[in-house]
Coordinates of C-alpha atoms in Angstrom, one line a residue:
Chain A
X9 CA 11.4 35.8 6.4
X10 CA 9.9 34.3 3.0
X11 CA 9.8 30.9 2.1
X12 CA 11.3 29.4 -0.7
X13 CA 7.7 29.1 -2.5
X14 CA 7.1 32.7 -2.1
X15 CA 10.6 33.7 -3.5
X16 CA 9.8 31.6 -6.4
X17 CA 6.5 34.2 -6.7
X18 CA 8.4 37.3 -5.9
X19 CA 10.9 36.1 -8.9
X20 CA 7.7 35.9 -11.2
X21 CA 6.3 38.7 -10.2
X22 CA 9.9 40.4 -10.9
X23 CA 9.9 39.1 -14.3
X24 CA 6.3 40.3 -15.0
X25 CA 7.4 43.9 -14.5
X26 CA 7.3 44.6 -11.2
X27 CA 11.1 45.4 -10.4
X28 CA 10.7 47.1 -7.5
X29 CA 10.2 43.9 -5.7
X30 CA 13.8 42.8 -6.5
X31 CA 14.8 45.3 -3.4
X32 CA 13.2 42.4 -1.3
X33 CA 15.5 39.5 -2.6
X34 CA 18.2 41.6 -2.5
X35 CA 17.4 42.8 1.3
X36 CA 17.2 39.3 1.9
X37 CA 20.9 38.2 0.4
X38 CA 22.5 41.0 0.7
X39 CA 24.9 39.9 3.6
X40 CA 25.3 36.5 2.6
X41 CA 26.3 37.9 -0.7
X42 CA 28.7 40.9 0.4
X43 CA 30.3 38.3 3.4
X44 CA 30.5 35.7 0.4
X45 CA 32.7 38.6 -1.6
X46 CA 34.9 39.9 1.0
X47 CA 35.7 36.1 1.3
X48 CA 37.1 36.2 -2.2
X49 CA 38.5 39.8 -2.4
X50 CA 39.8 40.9 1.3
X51 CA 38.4 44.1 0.7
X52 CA 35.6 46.2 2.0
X53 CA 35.3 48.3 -0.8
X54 CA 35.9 45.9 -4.0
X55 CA 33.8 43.2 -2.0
X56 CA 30.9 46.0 -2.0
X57 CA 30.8 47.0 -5.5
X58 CA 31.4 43.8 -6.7
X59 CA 28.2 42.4 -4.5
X60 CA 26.5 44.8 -6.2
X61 CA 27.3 44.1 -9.6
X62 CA 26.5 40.4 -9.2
X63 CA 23.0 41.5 -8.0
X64 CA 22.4 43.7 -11.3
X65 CA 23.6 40.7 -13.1
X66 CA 21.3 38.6 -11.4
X67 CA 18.6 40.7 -12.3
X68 CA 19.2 40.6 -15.9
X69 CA 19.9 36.6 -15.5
X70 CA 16.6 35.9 -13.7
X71 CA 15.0 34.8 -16.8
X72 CA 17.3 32.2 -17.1
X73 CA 16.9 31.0 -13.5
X74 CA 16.1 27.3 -13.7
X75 CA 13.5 27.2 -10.7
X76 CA 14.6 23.6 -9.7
X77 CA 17.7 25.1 -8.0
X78 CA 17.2 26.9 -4.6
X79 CA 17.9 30.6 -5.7
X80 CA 20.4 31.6 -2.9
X81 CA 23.0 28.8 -4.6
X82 CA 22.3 30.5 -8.0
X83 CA 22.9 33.7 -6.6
X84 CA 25.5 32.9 -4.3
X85 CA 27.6 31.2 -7.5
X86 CA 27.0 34.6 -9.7
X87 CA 28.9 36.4 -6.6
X88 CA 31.5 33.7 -6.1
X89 CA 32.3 34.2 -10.1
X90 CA 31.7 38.2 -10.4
X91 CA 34.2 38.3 -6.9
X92 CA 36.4 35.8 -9.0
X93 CA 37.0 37.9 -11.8
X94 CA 37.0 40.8 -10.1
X95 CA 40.1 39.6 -8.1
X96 CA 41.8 39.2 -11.7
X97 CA 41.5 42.5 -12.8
X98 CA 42.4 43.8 -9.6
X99 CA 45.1 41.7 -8.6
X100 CA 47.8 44.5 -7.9
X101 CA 45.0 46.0 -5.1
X102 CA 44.2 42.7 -3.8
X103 CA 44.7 42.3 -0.3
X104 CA 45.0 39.2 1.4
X105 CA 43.9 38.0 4.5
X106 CA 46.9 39.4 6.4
X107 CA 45.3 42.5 6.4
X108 CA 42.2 41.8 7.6
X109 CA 44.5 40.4 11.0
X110 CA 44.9 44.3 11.3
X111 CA 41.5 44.9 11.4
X112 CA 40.6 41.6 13.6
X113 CA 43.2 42.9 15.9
X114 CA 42.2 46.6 16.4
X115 CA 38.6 45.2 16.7
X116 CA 39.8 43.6 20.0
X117 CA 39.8 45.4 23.1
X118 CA 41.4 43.2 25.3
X119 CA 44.4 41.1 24.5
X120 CA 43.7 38.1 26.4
X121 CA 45.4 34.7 25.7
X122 CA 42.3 33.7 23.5
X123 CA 42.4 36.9 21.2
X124 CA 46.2 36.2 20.6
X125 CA 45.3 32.4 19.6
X126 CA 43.3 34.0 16.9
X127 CA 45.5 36.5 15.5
X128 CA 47.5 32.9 15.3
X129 CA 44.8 31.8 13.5
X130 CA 44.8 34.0 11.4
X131 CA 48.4 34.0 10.8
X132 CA 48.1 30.9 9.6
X133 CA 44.8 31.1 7.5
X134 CA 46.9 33.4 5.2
X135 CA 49.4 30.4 4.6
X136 CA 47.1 27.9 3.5
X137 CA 46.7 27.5 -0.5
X138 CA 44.1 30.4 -2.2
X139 CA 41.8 27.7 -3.2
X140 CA 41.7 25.8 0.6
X141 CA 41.3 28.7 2.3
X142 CA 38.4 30.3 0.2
X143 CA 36.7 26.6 0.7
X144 CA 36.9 26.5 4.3
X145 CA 35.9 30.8 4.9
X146 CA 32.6 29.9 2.5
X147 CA 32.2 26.7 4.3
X148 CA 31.9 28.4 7.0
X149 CA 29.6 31.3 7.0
X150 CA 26.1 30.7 8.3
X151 CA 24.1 28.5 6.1
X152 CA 26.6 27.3 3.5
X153 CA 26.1 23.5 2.5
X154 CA 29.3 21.6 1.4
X155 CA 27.3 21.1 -1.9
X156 CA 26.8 24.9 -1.9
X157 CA 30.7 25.9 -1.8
X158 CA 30.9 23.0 -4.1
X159 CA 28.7 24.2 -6.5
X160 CA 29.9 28.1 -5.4
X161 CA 33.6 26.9 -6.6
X162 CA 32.8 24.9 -9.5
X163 CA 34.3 21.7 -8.0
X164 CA 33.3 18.3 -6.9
X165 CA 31.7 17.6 -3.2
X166 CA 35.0 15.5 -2.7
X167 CA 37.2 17.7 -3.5
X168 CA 35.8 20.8 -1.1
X169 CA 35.5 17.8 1.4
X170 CA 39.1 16.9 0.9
X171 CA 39.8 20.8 1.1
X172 CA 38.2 21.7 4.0
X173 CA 39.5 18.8 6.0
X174 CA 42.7 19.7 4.9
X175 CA 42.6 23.1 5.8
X176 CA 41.6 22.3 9.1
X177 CA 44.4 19.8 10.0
X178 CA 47.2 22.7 8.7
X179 CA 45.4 25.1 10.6
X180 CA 46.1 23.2 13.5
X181 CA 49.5 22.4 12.6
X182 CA 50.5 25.8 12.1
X183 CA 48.8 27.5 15.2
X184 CA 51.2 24.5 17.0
X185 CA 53.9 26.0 15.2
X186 CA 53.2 29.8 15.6
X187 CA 52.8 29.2 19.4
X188 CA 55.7 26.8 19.7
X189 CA 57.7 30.5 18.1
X190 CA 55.9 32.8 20.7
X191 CA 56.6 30.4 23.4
X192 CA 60.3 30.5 22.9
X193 CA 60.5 34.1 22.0
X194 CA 59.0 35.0 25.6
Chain B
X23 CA 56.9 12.6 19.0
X24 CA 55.1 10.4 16.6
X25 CA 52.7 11.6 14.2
X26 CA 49.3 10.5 13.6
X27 CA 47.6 8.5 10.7
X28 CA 46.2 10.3 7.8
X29 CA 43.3 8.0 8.9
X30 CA 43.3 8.5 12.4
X31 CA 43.6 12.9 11.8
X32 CA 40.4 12.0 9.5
X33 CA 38.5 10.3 12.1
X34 CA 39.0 13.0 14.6
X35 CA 37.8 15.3 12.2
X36 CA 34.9 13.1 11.7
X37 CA 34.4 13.3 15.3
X38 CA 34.2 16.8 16.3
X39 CA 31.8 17.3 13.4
X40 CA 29.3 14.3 15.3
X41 CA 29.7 12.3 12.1
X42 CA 30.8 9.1 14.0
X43 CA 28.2 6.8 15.2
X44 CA 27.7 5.3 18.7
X45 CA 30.0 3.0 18.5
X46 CA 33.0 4.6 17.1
X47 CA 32.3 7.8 18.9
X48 CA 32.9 5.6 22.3
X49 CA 35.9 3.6 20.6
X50 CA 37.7 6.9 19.4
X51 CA 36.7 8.5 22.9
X52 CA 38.2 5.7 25.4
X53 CA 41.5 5.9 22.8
X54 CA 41.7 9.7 23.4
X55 CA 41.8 8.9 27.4
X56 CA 44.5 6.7 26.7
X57 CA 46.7 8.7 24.2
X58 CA 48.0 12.1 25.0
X59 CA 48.7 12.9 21.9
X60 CA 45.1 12.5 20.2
X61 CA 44.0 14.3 23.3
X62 CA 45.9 17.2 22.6
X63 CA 45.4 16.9 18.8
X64 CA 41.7 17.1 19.4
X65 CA 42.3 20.2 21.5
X66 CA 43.7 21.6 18.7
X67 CA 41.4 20.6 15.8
X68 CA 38.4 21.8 18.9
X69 CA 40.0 24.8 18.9
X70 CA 40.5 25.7 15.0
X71 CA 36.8 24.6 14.3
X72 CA 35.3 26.6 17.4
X73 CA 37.2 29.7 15.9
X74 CA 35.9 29.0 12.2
X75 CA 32.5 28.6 13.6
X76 CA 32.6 31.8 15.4
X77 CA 34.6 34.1 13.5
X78 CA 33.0 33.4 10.4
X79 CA 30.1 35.9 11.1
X80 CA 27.9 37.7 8.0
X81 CA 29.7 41.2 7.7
X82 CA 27.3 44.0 6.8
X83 CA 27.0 45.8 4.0
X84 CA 27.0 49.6 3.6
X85 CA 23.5 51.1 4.3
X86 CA 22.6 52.2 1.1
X87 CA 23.6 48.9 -1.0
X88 CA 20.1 48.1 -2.0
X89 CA 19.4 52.0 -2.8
X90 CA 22.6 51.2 -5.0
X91 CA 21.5 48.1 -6.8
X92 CA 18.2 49.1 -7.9
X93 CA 19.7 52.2 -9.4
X94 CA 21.5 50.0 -11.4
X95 CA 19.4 47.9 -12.5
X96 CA 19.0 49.9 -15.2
X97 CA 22.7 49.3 -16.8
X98 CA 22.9 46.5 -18.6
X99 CA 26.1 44.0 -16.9
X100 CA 29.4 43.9 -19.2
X101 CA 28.8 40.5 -21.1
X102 CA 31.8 40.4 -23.0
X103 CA 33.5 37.2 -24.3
X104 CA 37.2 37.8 -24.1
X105 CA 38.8 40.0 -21.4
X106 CA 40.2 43.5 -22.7
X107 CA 43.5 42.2 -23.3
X108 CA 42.5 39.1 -25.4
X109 CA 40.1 41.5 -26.8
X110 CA 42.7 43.8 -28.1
X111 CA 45.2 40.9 -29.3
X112 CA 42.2 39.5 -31.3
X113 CA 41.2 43.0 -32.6
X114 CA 44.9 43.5 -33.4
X115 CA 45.5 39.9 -35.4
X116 CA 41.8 40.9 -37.6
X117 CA 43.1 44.5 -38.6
X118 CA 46.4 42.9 -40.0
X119 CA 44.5 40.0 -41.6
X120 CA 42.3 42.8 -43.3
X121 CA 45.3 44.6 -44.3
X122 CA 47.0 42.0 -45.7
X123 CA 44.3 41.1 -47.9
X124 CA 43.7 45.1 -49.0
X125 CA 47.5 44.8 -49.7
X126 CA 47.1 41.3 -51.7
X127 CA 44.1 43.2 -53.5
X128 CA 46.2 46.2 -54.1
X129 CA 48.7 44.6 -55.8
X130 CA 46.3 42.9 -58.5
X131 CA 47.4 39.4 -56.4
X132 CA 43.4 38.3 -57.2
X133 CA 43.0 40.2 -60.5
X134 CA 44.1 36.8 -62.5
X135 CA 41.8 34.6 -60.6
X136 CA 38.6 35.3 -62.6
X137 CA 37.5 31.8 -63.5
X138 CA 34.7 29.3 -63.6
X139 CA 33.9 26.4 -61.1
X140 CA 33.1 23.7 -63.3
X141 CA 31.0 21.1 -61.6
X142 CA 29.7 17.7 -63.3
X143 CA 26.3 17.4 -63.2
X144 CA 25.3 13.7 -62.0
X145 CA 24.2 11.7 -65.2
X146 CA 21.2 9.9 -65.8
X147 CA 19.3 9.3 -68.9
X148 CA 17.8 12.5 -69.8
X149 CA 20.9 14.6 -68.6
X150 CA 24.2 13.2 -70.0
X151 CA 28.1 14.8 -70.2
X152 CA 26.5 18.1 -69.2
X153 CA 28.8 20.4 -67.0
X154 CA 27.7 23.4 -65.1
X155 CA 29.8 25.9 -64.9
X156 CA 29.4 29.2 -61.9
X157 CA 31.2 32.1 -62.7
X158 CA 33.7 32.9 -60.1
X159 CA 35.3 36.3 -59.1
X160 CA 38.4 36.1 -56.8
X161 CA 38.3 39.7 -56.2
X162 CA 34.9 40.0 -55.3
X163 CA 35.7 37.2 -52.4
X164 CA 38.4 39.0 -51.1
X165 CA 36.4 42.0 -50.8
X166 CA 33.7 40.0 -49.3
X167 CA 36.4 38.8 -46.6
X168 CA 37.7 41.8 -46.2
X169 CA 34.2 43.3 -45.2
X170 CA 33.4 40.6 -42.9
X171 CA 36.8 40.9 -40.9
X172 CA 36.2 44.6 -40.6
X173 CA 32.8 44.3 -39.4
X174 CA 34.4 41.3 -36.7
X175 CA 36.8 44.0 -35.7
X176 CA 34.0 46.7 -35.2
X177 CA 32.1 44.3 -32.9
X178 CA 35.5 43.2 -31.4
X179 CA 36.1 47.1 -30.4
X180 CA 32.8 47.5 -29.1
X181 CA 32.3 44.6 -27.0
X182 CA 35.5 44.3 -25.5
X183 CA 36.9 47.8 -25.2
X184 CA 34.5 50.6 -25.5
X185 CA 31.4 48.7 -23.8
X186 CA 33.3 47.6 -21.1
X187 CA 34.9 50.9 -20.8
X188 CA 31.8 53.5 -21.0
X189 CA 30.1 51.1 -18.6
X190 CA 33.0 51.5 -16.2
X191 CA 33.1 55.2 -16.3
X192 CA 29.4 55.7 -16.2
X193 CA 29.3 53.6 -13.3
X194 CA 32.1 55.5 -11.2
X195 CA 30.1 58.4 -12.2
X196 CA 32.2 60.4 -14.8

C-alpha cells in the first residue's frame, strides 16, 4: 500500500517520463474507480470502458493535478464526470438499478427472509430520485468521505448531507411499504 | 399511527451513525424504551444502513483493465467543447452565415461600399483641422469574414465530428 507522499513521487516520476509507473496508480484505483462507475451507469460493460477512459484522461490531466488535493478525489471526480456523460450518450442502453436486483438475486443461493429484505431494498433504491440515490451508493462504498461525493457530485456538503439522510428515511419507508404488500399478498 | 418529526427521524439518523453525544444518546435511548414506534423506526433505519454498509462492496474489474489502460495511454481523450449535436447545429448556422455572405458578395451587395474612414486627428498647436483618412474596402472585409467563418467551420467539423468519431472507431478496434 503507498502512502499519499509516495503517490505524490510516483505522479512526478510519471510526468518526468516514466509512464509505465502509471500501471501502479491505476492498480491501486482501479476498483474504487470501476465500483464508482457502475454506480453511475448500471452496467458492467459501459461502467468498464468508461473507467478506463477516465484513467487515460487522467493521465493526460496529470500535469494539471494541483498536489494540494488528495489524488483519489481528483481521480475519483474525473470518473464520476466521464460516467456522467457517458450515461448521456448512452441513455437508451442505460440500465437502472432494477436490473442489477436480477443479478443481486441470482447471486443468492438461499432465499432466506434476510435476502428477500434486500431484494426489497433494492426495490426501493430504484425509486428514489437519480441524484439521492447516486449520493447515498457513492456514500457508501469503502472509503468515500461526505466531502468526497460532495466534491464527486459537484454539490455542497449540505446538500449530499440532506440527500443521503433523505435517502435513508424513504428507503425505510418504502421497504415498510413493500413488505406491508408481500405481507398481504401471502 | 402518528408519524414522527422531521426532527425527531433526523436525530435517529444521527444516532445510528454515533453522532450524538453522551447525553443525548442516553435521552434518545430511554425515549426509544418508551415509544414503540421510534423503536421500530430505528429497526428500520438499523436495517437500511446495515444493508448500505454491506452491500455496497468494491466490484472488480475485468482482469486485463490495466493491460487496457496503458495501451491507451497513447490516444489522446476526446476534448471537444460542444457535444456532436451542438456541434453539428453550430457547424450548420456557420456554413449558412458563410453562404449568405458569398451570396451578398455575389450579388455586388459590397461592391458600392468602397469608401474612406475619416477620423479627426486630435488638435494641438502644431497639428490643426487635419483629418486622416484610411481607405476602406467592404468587399475585402466580407471576404475576410467569410474566410474566418470557414476556417471556424473546419475546426467545428474536426473537433466535434470527425475527432470524436475516428477516436471512437479506433478505439472499438475498426
Amino acid at each position: 500500500m503507498i502512502t499519499a507522499e509516495e503517490e505524490y513521487l510516483l505522479i512526478d516520476r510519471i510526468l518526468a517520463g516514466d509512464r509505465n509507473l502509471y500501471a501502479t496508480l491505476v492498480d491501486k484505483y482501479k476498483s474504487y474507480a470501476y465500483t464508482l462507475a457502475m454506480k453511475v451507469l448500471g452496467n458492467r460493460s459501459d461502467a468498464e470502458e468508461a473507467a478506463q477512459d477516465a484513467f487515460i484522461k487522467a493521465f493526460h490531466y496529470l500535469k494539471g493535478f494541483n498536489k494540494q488535493a488528495k489524488f483519489s478525489t481528483w481521480l475519483y471526480r474525473i470518473v464520476f464526470n466521464t460516467a456522467i456523460s457517458y450515461k448521456r450518450k448512452r441513455k437508451p442502453a442505460f440500465q437502472s438499478i432494477e436490473n442489477s436486483i436480477v443479478e443481486y438475486s441470482e447471486r443468492a443461493d438461499n432465499k432466506t427472509e434476510q435476502d428477500d429484505k434486500h431484494t426489497f431494498i433494492l426495490k426501493a433504491m430504484a425509486k428514489l430520485n437519480e441524484a439521492d440515490r447516486l449520493a447515498i451508493q457513492l456514500f457508501y462504498i469503502k472509503e468515500f468521505s461526505m466531502e468526497e461525493v460532495a466534491d464527486m457530485m459537484g454539490q455542497n456538503i449540505n446538500t449530499i448531507k440532506v440527500r443521503i439522510h433523505r435517502a435513508r428515511l424513504r428507503l425505510a419507508d418504502e421497504l415498510k411499504v413493500i413488505l406491508k404488500q408481500e405481507a398481504l399478498t401471502l | 399511527m402518528n408519524k414522527l418529526s422531521p426532527a425527531k427521524e433526523e436525530e435517529l439518523l444521527r444516532y445510528l451513525d454515533g453522532e450524538l453525544d453522551a447525553v443525548e444518546k442516553t435521552n434518545l435511548e430511554a425515549e426509544i424504551q418508551r415509544s414503540s414506534l421510534l423503536k421500530i423506526r430505528v429497526e428500520e433505519l438499523q436495517f437500511v444502513r446495515s444493508f448500505l454498509m454491506r452491500k455496497t462492496t468494491l466490484e472488480a474489474p475485468s482482469k486485463n483493465f490495466t493491460h487496457n489502460v496503458m495501451e491507451g495511454l497513447d490516444s489522446q481523450p476526446v476534448m471537444s467543447l460542444f457535444s456532436p449535436r451542438k456541434g453539428l447545429l453550430l457547424l450548420l448556422g456557420v456554413i449558412i452565415a458563410s453562404v449568405i455572405c458569398l451570396m451578398l458578395l455575389t450579388h455586388g451587395v459590397f461592391d458600392q461600399t468602397t469608401t474612406s474612414l475619416i477620423v479627426e486627428a486630435p488638435q494641438n498647436k502644431w497639428m490643426q483641422d487635419v483629418t486622416l483618412a484610411i481607405p476602406f474596402n467592404g468587399k475585402i472585409l466580407v471576404n475576410v469574414i467569410i474566410f474566418l467563418n470557414l476556417a471556424l467551420a473546419l475546426l467545428l467539423l474536426d473537433r466535434t465530428i470527425l475527432r470524436p468519431l475516428f477516436q471512437k472507431r479506433t478505439s472499438m478496434g475498426y
